[in-house]
Amino acid sequence: MRTKKVKTSFPPINDNGFCSIGDLVGCLPQLGLPHFQRGQVWSDSSISRLLESLMLDTPCGSLILWAPRELQEVPNEIGVPVQMWGTESLDYLVVDGQQRLTALSRVFKAKERWAINLAAIPELRAVFDKEPSPRLRRRNLFLEQPTKLDNEASAGMIGRRQAELHDLVLLDNIQKQGEDAWPYSALRPDIWSKLVSGIQGILNRQLQVVIKREECLEEMVRLYNRINSSGEVVKQEERAFAAMFRFNANTGAWLKDNFAAVHGNAVVNRNDALKRQRERLFGFRLFVRTFAQIAAHHMGQNDKDLSRLDEWLWDDRWMELSEERLEVFGIAGVVIKRVADVLRESLCCDDFRFLPSAEALRPVFTLICRFPDVEDSVLARCLLSLQLNRSVVVKCEEPQHVLSKIRHANTLEKALDCFPVLGDEQELLNALETSQSMQDSWVSLLYWFQRSRMARDYGGIGLSGKSYDSCSSELNAASLAHKEHIVPFSLLHPAYEELEAKGGHSRAHIVNSIGNLTFVSENFNYAHGSDPIRLWEIDRHLLSPHQLSREKTLLRYRSAIQLLSEGNFEAGREAYCDFISVRVKNIASEMHLWLTEKMEVTAGKPNKRPKAQLIHPSAEDEVRAMLWPVEFEEEVLKLIGNASTSGKVWILYREGAGSERIRVANQIRLRRDGTLLTVGKHTEYSIAITDALKLQLVPEECELQRSYRLDPQSPTATEIIRALVNTKPWIEPDRYLKK
């Protein structure tokens, strides 16, 4: 996009003022970069966002330039020219603003031709001459116009490129022609006038420019580092949160309500609600991601890429169904609260600092979304199974794979079959014996387990003879539970020379074995500090929830602390290893009973069908809504697992492409009302399917396909679909060309 020669007001008066974009572009040849500047990192997406901000006249920050005296004397020793900017002489160096100036140079000075992508504007879809390509709809609002293809390209590629170019309007043309640059036959909508006005006004937008002249190199480096370290990149969740406001003005209240529901009245202001923290703490990040997951489910979308939330929320049906939109917000809030309540009440995880993984919650979110009536005890079983280490469960899979299977389960029973199953006690013991870090997930689960046994501070007299009272009637979030070394770290530290290295408390080491860890209140932990407690003198009922009540365990504990206190490190290490070995076995035995009790729960209504997706019902939802006989429905559901929809039919399988007439011969289709199955004669499975079905039904033959008429209410129809399922050509992902 070329600019006219404009009268410049650069540099600003008194070295601090506003300059128009046109002035800055015209003065780019005077600018260079100091050597300490980073390289160019902005993508085309970043350039598009800058142009959109300028078009809408929203603030785009300030520029900081540096004009050292040395620049005129030895310019190459302090700065470098930028070829793209067409540098003539270095009068100023850019300390802050390089990416923006480079973007402006690409758009207004370089030979690149930038255009506005009208296909990316949902409000214009009603006036398009024809539906724009999905690929173009997903691209940026502003982009570099693609070049025309040469004659060696295929006719299809040339046609697609021409169609794309039709939806791109060059910024040059808008500058010259104004509203007459409208490319469609339909009447120009009001939004077009606003777009043109905004684009034509870009060169008149202003940025603040500050020029530093007296500062030395060291001062400018400090300034540069401060600028680039004080600001943080906007997180994906924060972008998604902003997108949510576009469709629900009460999103802020929704966020605060969720905090109030999960954390009580602890959060009183917006900054607390928006605080960045780990997802497992049930805060802003988890709430936004949960909304995205629930919305994606009801729209049939993939929620893995949170950065695209703003894009797929422009879906036409999402925009139309305002009541359903609000219902999705409500469902997300219900899901968050239910999971938090189950963790607290059924699994005794009242302090989310001891939730090992937030990722493992996501399959349960989808389970609640599809089966809202599932019992809390069943949810507890599912939540617990996903938190367990993969070494102690059967059929262990990543949470994302479990989630994917739940999405396609036709009954609650089949959905629950997707979750891992607990292994035997020996497998648990093997896992606990390798747990030697205070951050290990088993240590967090130990908190759940000890709370389920109503653990509390045991108090007692220290080895020094000083008495320490119990500081808490119950181990819970209010007591600010702490992980405590039963044999104090200060006693073990001298016995293990390698702990001299930093990170002894947090590193993986035998002193941090789960056999030497328990949970007590913060006050009790700080009260007795490094003074080991004489556990053998304490009531066994207080020690039992901590797996410390058995005589064998206490004898080894007493031996270890006495030997270590006397400085007999070799014998002390041996006694310590005996102590943790015995206690790990105690934990494994008791914890396995608890895990078994929690994971043997069964659903009250295992044949419960899933709730349909609100915005875009899936093919499975459509089948279930037909109220066919159960046997026929189940076989059809197996058949359409990877099917795509085309009008009134499901395309079960296809090969190649071509005209509509040829496509019929290359496809296997089932009418969506279940009454007609067609098998294209050009598919490689045509003969096999004919052989499988020939005893069931005589096909209606034509030149390109065989058609089988079905009655969904007839047992014969079920047999036909079952026979078709058994050939399974489309169930193999590498054989299916998804639409």
XYZ file of N, CA, C and O in Angstrom, residues 261-427:
668
model
N -19.244 -19.685 44.506
C -19.766 -21.036 44.673
C -18.687 -22.014 45.112
O -18.936 -22.918 45.909
N -17.468 -21.839 44.599
C -16.390 -22.782 44.882
C -15.617 -22.412 46.141
O -15.251 -23.270 46.941
N -15.359 -21.102 46.321
C -14.482 -20.662 47.410
C -15.208 -19.872 48.497
O -14.564 -19.272 49.349
N -16.517 -19.815 48.453
C -17.229 -18.996 49.422
C -17.104 -17.530 49.054
O -17.070 -17.169 47.880
N -16.993 -16.666 50.027
C -16.905 -15.227 49.775
C -15.476 -14.711 49.838
O -15.239 -13.536 50.103
N -14.515 -15.605 49.597
C -13.114 -15.198 49.720
C -12.735 -14.167 48.673
O -11.905 -13.291 48.914
N -13.330 -14.243 47.485
C -12.975 -13.319 46.418
C -13.920 -12.132 46.446
O -15.128 -12.294 46.352
N -13.391 -10.943 46.605
C -14.242 -9.763 46.755
C -14.040 -8.746 45.641
O -14.804 -7.812 45.525
N -13.011 -8.894 44.827
C -12.806 -7.905 43.769
C -12.366 -8.579 42.482
O -11.982 -9.746 42.457
N -12.448 -7.811 41.414
C -12.181 -8.338 40.079
C -10.741 -8.811 39.927
O -10.479 -9.830 39.279
N -9.791 -8.083 40.493
C -8.385 -8.467 40.356
C -8.113 -9.843 40.953
O -7.342 -10.631 40.409
N -8.757 -10.144 42.086
C -8.598 -11.465 42.671
C -9.180 -12.537 41.754
O -8.612 -13.612 41.587
N -10.337 -12.229 41.171
C -10.989 -13.202 40.299
C -10.169 -13.474 39.048
O -10.179 -14.586 38.516
N -9.468 -12.463 38.561
C -8.696 -12.608 37.326
C -7.244 -12.991 37.584
O -6.450 -13.045 36.649
N -6.905 -13.251 38.805
C -5.520 -13.573 39.147
C -5.058 -14.816 38.420
O -5.758 -15.820 38.350
N -3.845 -14.737 37.867
C -3.269 -15.892 37.196
C -2.778 -16.897 38.235
O -2.002 -16.560 39.111
N -3.239 -18.117 38.144
C -2.788 -19.158 39.045
C -2.997 -20.511 38.379
O -3.645 -20.605 37.338
N -2.442 -21.527 38.968
C -2.530 -22.852 38.381
C -3.982 -23.310 38.301
O -4.790 -23.023 39.174
N -4.278 -24.059 37.243
C -5.652 -24.499 37.023
C -6.182 -25.329 38.182
O -7.359 -25.255 38.532
N -5.315 -26.131 38.805
C -5.789 -27.034 39.843
C -6.302 -26.286 41.078
O -6.948 -26.883 41.932
N -6.029 -24.993 41.179
C -6.503 -24.218 42.323
C -7.928 -23.702 42.130
O -8.430 -22.915 42.922
N -8.589 -24.141 41.081
C -9.967 -23.741 40.786
C -10.088 -22.223 40.753
O -10.827 -21.615 41.521
N -9.357 -21.631 39.826
C -9.393 -20.193 39.656
C -9.752 -19.810 38.241
O -10.360 -20.583 37.485
N -9.350 -18.615 37.872
C -9.705 -18.019 36.588
C -9.385 -18.933 35.405
O -10.215 -19.160 34.525
N -8.177 -19.480 35.373
C -7.764 -20.296 34.227
C -8.658 -21.520 34.064
O -9.099 -21.848 32.957
N -8.937 -22.212 35.167
C -9.772 -23.410 35.081
C -11.191 -23.052 34.662
O -11.808 -23.752 33.849
N -11.733 -21.948 35.190
C -13.103 -21.568 34.859
C -13.246 -21.269 33.366
O -14.201 -21.706 32.726
N -12.297 -20.516 32.810
C -12.379 -20.162 31.393
C -12.200 -21.406 30.522
O -12.920 -21.609 29.541
N -11.249 -22.242 30.885
C -11.028 -23.458 30.098
C -12.226 -24.406 30.188
O -12.554 -25.096 29.220
N -12.875 -24.434 31.342
C -14.054 -25.285 31.478
C -15.186 -24.768 30.612
O -15.874 -25.546 29.935
N -15.383 -23.445 30.600
C -16.405 -22.887 29.706
C -16.095 -23.255 28.261
O -16.990 -23.664 27.506
N -14.833 -23.098 27.852
C -14.454 -23.419 26.471
C -14.733 -24.882 26.167
O -15.210 -25.226 25.072
N -14.455 -25.751 27.114
C -14.688 -27.182 26.904
C -16.176 -27.478 26.764
O -16.584 -28.237 25.869
N -16.991 -26.877 27.632
C -18.435 -27.126 27.577
C -19.034 -26.538 26.302
O -19.857 -27.167 25.628
N -18.612 -25.315 25.956
C -19.114 -24.695 24.721
C -18.696 -25.514 23.508
O -19.489 -25.737 22.584
N -17.445 -25.975 23.487
C -16.964 -26.786 22.365
C -17.772 -28.071 22.252
O -18.123 -28.504 21.147
N -18.078 -28.680 23.373
C -18.870 -29.913 23.341
C -20.231 -29.673 22.693
O -20.653 -30.431 21.814
N -20.916 -28.619 23.111
C -22.265 -28.373 22.595
C -22.254 -27.846 21.162
O -23.306 -27.813 20.517
N -21.083 -27.446 20.683
C -20.983 -26.978 19.298
C -20.300 -27.998 18.396
O -20.111 -27.753 17.208
N -19.915 -29.136 18.963
C -19.233 -30.141 18.160
C -17.855 -29.713 17.730
O -17.364 -30.113 16.666
N -17.175 -28.882 18.557
C -15.865 -28.350 18.220
C -14.794 -29.017 19.071
O -15.074 -29.665 20.078
N -13.541 -28.825 18.655
C -12.396 -29.289 19.430
C -11.919 -28.136 20.299
O -11.565 -27.074 19.791
N -11.879 -28.330 21.612
C -11.539 -27.234 22.519
C -10.059 -27.170 22.842
O -9.644 -26.391 23.692
N -9.210 -27.979 22.203
C -7.797 -28.013 22.565
C -7.110 -26.681 22.297
O -6.247 -26.248 23.045
N -7.479 -26.003 21.205
C -6.839 -24.739 20.858
C -7.672 -23.587 21.409
O -8.575 -23.083 20.755
N -7.368 -23.179 22.627
C -8.144 -22.132 23.290
C -8.029 -20.806 22.556
O -8.931 -19.968 22.629
N -6.929 -20.596 21.820
C -6.728 -19.331 21.128
C -7.768 -19.112 20.028
O -7.945 -17.992 19.560
N -8.455 -20.186 19.607
C -9.445 -20.064 18.527
C -10.868 -19.937 19.053
O -11.818 -19.976 18.280
N -11.023 -19.770 20.365
C -12.359 -19.656 20.935
C -13.135 -18.512 20.298
O -14.298 -18.654 19.921
N -12.486 -17.361 20.158
C -13.150 -16.189 19.591
C -13.637 -16.462 18.173
O -14.676 -15.985 17.749
N -12.890 -17.308 17.456
C -13.238 -17.603 16.065
C -14.473 -18.484 15.964
O -15.429 -18.160 15.264
N -14.460 -19.619 16.713
C -15.601 -20.511 16.505
C -16.835 -20.106 17.286
O -17.911 -20.664 17.084
N -16.719 -19.098 18.156
C -17.928 -18.581 18.788
C -18.715 -17.668 17.848
O -19.795 -17.188 18.221
N -18.166 -17.402 16.650
C -18.922 -16.646 15.649
C -19.822 -17.568 14.831
O -20.455 -17.149 13.869
N -19.908 -18.823 15.209
C -20.767 -19.787 14.535
C -22.197 -19.241 14.437
O -22.719 -18.659 15.386
N -22.825 -19.449 13.276
C -24.149 -18.863 13.034
C -25.185 -19.313 14.061
O -25.956 -18.506 14.584
N -25.211 -20.620 14.363
C -26.219 -21.105 15.314
C -25.926 -20.603 16.725
O -26.844 -20.323 17.504
N -24.657 -20.487 17.061
C -24.308 -19.926 18.380
C -24.832 -18.504 18.490
O -25.332 -18.087 19.534
N -24.726 -17.749 17.392
C -25.196 -16.366 17.398
C -26.721 -16.296 17.473
O -27.285 -15.397 18.091
N -27.394 -17.268 16.870
C -28.857 -17.242 16.813
C -29.496 -17.679 18.131
O -30.495 -17.109 18.571
N -28.939 -18.720 18.761
C -29.592 -19.349 19.910
C -29.159 -18.690 21.214
O -28.328 -19.210 21.961
N -29.731 -17.537 21.497
C -29.299 -16.769 22.673
C -29.607 -17.502 23.977
O -28.807 -17.477 24.915
N -30.759 -18.160 24.067
C -31.100 -18.875 25.294
C -30.151 -20.045 25.527
O -29.721 -20.306 26.648
N -29.836 -20.755 24.450
C -28.910 -21.885 24.574
C -27.513 -21.402 24.951
O -26.804 -22.083 25.701
N -27.122 -20.221 24.447
C -25.817 -19.661 24.819
C -25.739 -19.457 26.325
O -24.764 -19.836 26.974
N -26.761 -18.835 26.875
C -26.771 -18.596 28.316
C -26.822 -19.915 29.086
O -26.245 -20.033 30.173
N -27.489 -20.902 28.512
C -27.548 -22.209 29.166
C -26.163 -22.841 29.231
O -25.823 -23.509 30.213
N -25.350 -22.637 28.190
C -23.988 -23.169 28.200
C -23.185 -22.545 29.341
O -22.439 -23.236 30.044
N -23.325 -21.229 29.522
C -22.662 -20.581 30.657
C -23.127 -21.218 31.973
O -22.315 -21.480 32.869
N -24.433 -21.447 32.085
C -24.966 -22.044 33.300
C -24.441 -23.452 33.526
O -24.094 -23.824 34.649
N -24.374 -24.245 32.445
C -23.875 -25.619 32.558
C -22.428 -25.614 33.020
O -22.028 -26.411 33.882
N -21.627 -24.712 32.459
C -20.217 -24.633 32.862
C -20.095 -24.354 34.355
O -19.277 -24.961 35.053
N -20.918 -23.425 34.866
C -20.889 -23.121 36.295
C -21.300 -24.316 37.143
O -20.686 -24.607 38.175
N -22.339 -25.042 36.704
C -22.800 -26.222 37.439
C -21.722 -27.294 37.465
O -21.470 -27.924 38.505
N -21.076 -27.509 36.329
C -20.034 -28.534 36.233
C -18.880 -28.214 37.184
O -18.388 -29.089 37.911
N -18.451 -26.960 37.176
C -17.337 -26.550 38.048
C -17.688 -26.795 39.511
O -16.910 -27.374 40.270
N -18.892 -26.366 39.917
C -19.275 -26.502 41.325
C -19.443 -27.965 41.714
O -19.035 -28.385 42.809
N -20.043 -28.774 40.837
C -20.242 -30.189 41.178
C -18.915 -30.890 41.402
O -18.746 -31.657 42.350
N -17.956 -30.647 40.510
C -16.657 -31.303 40.653
C -15.961 -30.836 41.925
O -15.383 -31.645 42.667
N -16.033 -29.530 42.198
C -15.416 -29.013 43.432
C -16.068 -29.636 44.661
O -15.386 -30.028 45.615
N -17.389 -29.759 44.654
C -18.096 -30.339 45.800
C -17.754 -31.813 45.989
O -17.580 -32.279 47.120
N -17.679 -32.557 44.884
C -17.346 -33.980 44.984
C -15.927 -34.160 45.510
O -15.664 -35.029 46.349
N -15.005 -33.329 45.027
C -13.636 -33.409 45.528
C -13.594 -33.168 47.031
O -12.914 -33.886 47.776
N -14.338 -32.172 47.482
C -14.308 -31.822 48.904
C -15.034 -32.855 49.772
O -14.512 -33.299 50.796
N -16.253 -33.212 49.367
C -17.116 -33.995 50.245
C -16.926 -35.500 50.092
O -16.938 -36.236 51.084
N -16.769 -35.983 48.874
C -16.657 -37.432 48.659
C -15.217 -37.923 48.705
O -14.972 -39.067 49.079
N -14.273 -37.060 48.305
C -12.875 -37.490 48.246
C -11.997 -36.786 49.270
O -10.786 -37.010 49.304
N -12.598 -35.910 50.070
C -11.881 -35.237 51.176
C -10.762 -34.326 50.691
O -9.857 -34.003 51.470
N -10.800 -33.901 49.437
C -9.812 -32.941 48.934
C -10.393 -31.537 49.080
O -10.886 -30.951 48.116
N -10.342 -31.016 50.306
C -10.918 -29.696 50.556
C -9.922 -28.582 50.297
O -10.276 -27.408 50.307
N -8.670 -28.928 50.068
C -7.613 -27.950 49.805
C -7.022 -28.268 48.439
O -6.329 -29.272 48.262
N -7.321 -27.414 47.450
C -6.954 -27.729 46.071
C -5.460 -27.600 45.798
O -5.003 -27.892 44.698
N -4.695 -27.168 46.794
C -3.242 -27.250 46.644
C -2.803 -28.696 46.500
O -1.737 -28.990 45.938
N -3.640 -29.617 47.003
C -3.302 -31.030 46.976
C -4.110 -31.784 45.924
O -4.382 -32.976 46.069
N -4.501 -31.070 44.873
C -5.097 -31.705 43.695
C -3.969 -31.944 42.700
O -3.394 -30.998 42.172
N -3.601 -33.209 42.434
C -2.416 -33.462 41.602
C -2.489 -32.872 40.197
O -1.508 -32.344 39.689
N -3.652 -32.975 39.549
C -3.715 -32.563 38.141
C -5.085 -32.016 37.797
O -6.110 -32.640 38.092
N -5.099 -30.841 37.154
C -6.365 -30.286 36.652
C -6.733 -30.904 35.318
O -7.913 -31.007 34.972
N -5.744 -31.322 34.538
C -5.999 -31.951 33.239
C -6.865 -33.194 33.403
O -7.708 -33.501 32.568
N -6.665 -33.914 34.517
C -7.429 -35.135 34.755
C -8.894 -34.863 35.094
O -9.694 -35.795 35.165
N -9.266 -33.598 35.306
C -10.664 -33.260 35.579
C -11.495 -33.195 34.304
O -12.715 -33.361 34.342
N -10.847 -32.951 33.182
C -11.577 -32.633 31.954
C -12.497 -33.754 31.477
O -13.629 -33.486 31.052
N -12.077 -35.044 31.527
C -13.030 -36.087 31.131
C -14.283 -36.102 32.005
O -15.385 -36.397 31.512
N -14.142 -35.767 33.283
C -15.296 -35.752 34.180
C -16.218 -34.578 33.832
O -17.438 -34.682 33.926
N -15.640 -33.436 33.426
C -16.472 -32.317 32.970
C -17.375 -32.757 31.815
O -18.571 -32.457 31.790
N -16.787 -33.475 30.856
C -17.574 -33.943 29.707
C -18.587 -34.991 30.138
O -19.712 -35.029 29.627
N -18.214 -35.853 31.078
C -19.148 -36.873 31.575
C -20.387 -36.208 32.174
O -21.523 -36.615 31.882
N -20.202 -35.169 32.995
C -21.341 -34.469 33.594
C -22.168 -33.777 32.520
O -23.404 -33.750 32.575
N -21.488 -33.229 31.532
C -22.170 -32.523 30.450
C -23.092 -33.472 29.680
O -24.211 -33.119 29.322
N -22.641 -34.697 29.449
C -23.431 -35.668 28.677
C -24.425 -36.421 29.547
O -25.490 -36.821 29.065
N -24.071 -36.639 30.821
C -24.951 -37.403 31.715
C -25.144 -36.599 33.013
O -24.542 -36.912 34.046
N -25.968 -35.549 32.969
C -26.099 -34.641 34.123
C -26.593 -35.336 35.395
O -26.328 -34.853 36.494
N -27.301 -36.465 35.260
C -27.889 -37.122 36.420
C -26.958 -38.139 37.073
O -27.374 -38.838 37.999
N -25.725 -38.245 36.621
C -24.804 -39.220 37.194
C -24.594 -38.920 38.680
O -24.492 -37.771 39.097
N -24.545 -39.990 39.488
C -24.439 -39.825 40.936
C -23.070 -39.281 41.342
O -22.061 -39.531 40.683
N -23.047 -38.541 42.451
C -21.790 -37.983 42.952
C -20.785 -39.078 43.295
O -19.579 -38.912 43.116
N -21.274 -40.204 43.820
C -20.365 -41.296 44.169
C -19.669 -41.849 42.929
O -18.502 -42.255 42.982
N -20.368 -41.853 41.802
C -19.767 -42.307 40.542
C -18.752 -41.281 40.048
O -17.681 -41.641 39.547
N -19.083 -40.005 40.198
C -18.125 -38.965 39.817
C -16.853 -39.076 40.654
O -15.741 -38.890 40.139
N -17.012 -39.370 41.938
C -15.846 -39.525 42.806
C -14.965 -40.663 42.313
O -13.732 -40.549 42.272
N -15.584 -41.753 41.935
C -14.831 -42.890 41.385
C -14.043 -42.469 40.151
O -12.859 -42.800 40.010
N -14.686 -41.729 39.261
C -14.025 -41.313 38.019
C -12.889 -40.330 38.295
O -11.800 -40.441 37.716
N -13.153 -39.350 39.155
C -12.124 -38.364 39.491
C -10.907 -39.034 40.116
O -9.762 -38.723 39.782
N -11.144 -39.974 41.009
C -10.045 -40.652 41.689
C -9.241 -41.505 40.718
O -8.002 -41.508 40.754
N -9.917 -42.206 39.833
C -9.208 -43.096 38.901
C -8.257 -42.332 37.996
O -7.183 -42.822 37.649
N -8.635 -41.101 37.625
C -7.798 -40.317 36.715
C -6.619 -39.666 37.419
O -5.658 -39.241 36.764
N -6.689 -39.558 38.743
C -5.582 -38.954 39.483
C -4.509 -39.987 39.830
O -3.393 -39.623 40.199
N -4.830 -41.274 39.723
C -3.887 -42.310 40.110
C -2.742 -42.414 39.119
O -2.917 -42.231 37.911
N -1.598 -42.756 39.637
C -0.424 -42.990 38.797
C -0.715 -44.139 37.842
O -1.328 -45.142 38.213
N -0.244 -44.024 36.595
C -0.545 -45.019 35.575
C -0.034 -46.418 35.947
O -0.494 -47.425 35.412
N 0.917 -46.521 36.898
C 1.483 -47.820 37.241
C 0.557 -48.671 38.104
O 0.815 -49.847 38.321
N -0.533 -48.097 38.633
C -1.404 -48.859 39.530
C -2.809 -49.042 38.970
O -3.708 -49.476 39.680
N -3.033 -48.705 37.706
C -4.353 -48.867 37.123
C -4.271 -49.720 35.870
O -3.231 -49.810 35.218
N -5.398 -50.334 35.570
C -5.515 -51.146 34.363
C -6.102 -50.273 33.261
O -6.895 -49.381 33.520
N -5.695 -50.547 32.005
C -6.125 -49.809 30.802
C -5.987 -48.297 30.991
O -6.903 -47.519 30.741
N -4.804 -47.894 31.427
C -4.544 -46.471 31.657
C -4.325 -45.748 30.339
O -3.593 -46.219 29.466
N -4.962 -44.601 30.168
C -4.783 -43.772 28.981
C -4.662 -42.317 29.411
O -5.035 -41.944 30.526
N -4.157 -41.491 28.511
C -4.095 -40.063 28.785
C -5.512 -39.506 28.912
O -6.440 -39.976 28.236
N -5.711 -38.492 29.791
C -7.058 -37.926 29.973
C -7.728 -37.502 28.669
O -8.945 -37.668 28.516
N -6.936 -36.985 27.722
C -7.529 -36.534 26.464
C -8.134 -37.698 25.685
O -9.169 -37.564 25.037
N -7.492 -38.875 25.752
C -8.030 -40.049 25.062
C -9.290 -40.554 25.761
O -10.242 -40.988 25.100
N -9.287 -40.507 27.090
C -10.484 -40.898 27.837
C -11.641 -39.966 27.475
O -12.762 -40.411 27.222
N -11.364 -38.676 27.431
C -12.386 -37.683 27.089
C -12.977 -37.962 25.712
O -14.190 -37.909 25.509
N -12.115 -38.277 24.742
C -12.578 -38.543 23.377
C -13.521 -39.734 23.341
O -14.533 -39.725 22.630
N -13.222 -40.773 24.115
C -14.084 -41.959 24.134
C -15.421 -41.654 24.799
O -16.468 -42.150 24.372
N -15.393 -40.828 25.843
C -16.637 -40.474 26.533
C -17.572 -39.730 25.589
O -18.795 -39.906 25.633
N -17.013 -38.922 24.720
C -17.832 -38.147 23.771
C -18.678 -39.042 22.877
O -19.735 -38.635 22.405
N -18.210 -40.273 22.626
C -18.905 -41.162 21.689
C -19.613 -42.316 22.389
O -20.150 -43.199 21.718
N -19.612 -42.324 23.726
C -20.285 -43.400 24.454
C -21.796 -43.235 24.346
O -22.329 -42.141 24.561
N -22.492 -44.325 24.058
C -23.934 -44.258 23.835
C -24.741 -44.434 25.115
O -25.926 -44.130 25.150
N -24.101 -44.947 26.171
C -24.776 -45.096 27.459
C -23.813 -44.700 28.571
O -22.598 -44.646 28.362
N -24.372 -44.461 29.742
C -23.534 -44.119 30.888
C -22.582 -45.264 31.209
O -21.416 -45.041 31.550
N -23.050 -46.480 31.103
C -22.197 -47.636 31.396
C -20.977 -47.666 30.487
O -19.852 -47.895 30.943
N -21.181 -47.403 29.202
C -20.056 -47.401 28.265
C -19.126 -46.224 28.527
O -17.903 -46.334 28.336
N -19.679 -45.109 28.966
C -18.836 -43.956 29.300
C -17.954 -44.281 30.507
O -16.767 -43.949 30.534
N -18.531 -44.948 31.501
C -17.757 -45.291 32.702
C -16.694 -46.337 32.396
O -15.654 -46.386 33.065
N -16.928 -47.165 31.394
C -15.929 -48.165 30.999
C -14.672 -47.517 30.426
O -13.642 -48.190 30.297
N -14.745 -46.244 30.085
C -13.588 -45.543 29.516
C -12.555 -45.186 30.586
O -11.398 -44.894 30.247
N -12.957 -45.183 31.846
C -12.062 -44.742 32.920
C -11.160 -45.887 33.378
O -11.521 -47.061 33.285
N -9.971 -45.534 33.894
C -9.052 -46.572 34.371
C -9.635 -47.372 35.538
O -10.539 -46.910 36.235
N -9.079 -48.573 35.726
C -9.516 -49.473 36.791
C -8.332 -49.733 37.718
O -7.198 -49.895 37.266
N -8.584 -49.787 39.020
C -7.531 -49.972 40.014
C -6.882 -51.347 39.894
O -7.572 -52.358 39.736
N -5.542 -51.369 40.000
C -4.814 -52.622 40.015
C -4.766 -53.211 41.416
O -5.499 -52.790 42.313
N -3.850 -54.190 41.647
C -3.808 -54.844 42.955
C -2.898 -54.088 43.923
O -2.229 -53.120 43.571
N -2.871 -54.551 45.158
C -2.131 -53.876 46.217
C -0.629 -53.847 45.948
O 0.053 -52.871 46.286
N -0.092 -54.909 45.360
C 1.341 -54.957 45.093
C 1.755 -53.861 44.115
O 2.820 -53.241 44.271
N 0.910 -53.588 43.111
C 1.211 -52.517 42.155
C 1.214 -51.159 42.855
O 2.042 -50.292 42.551
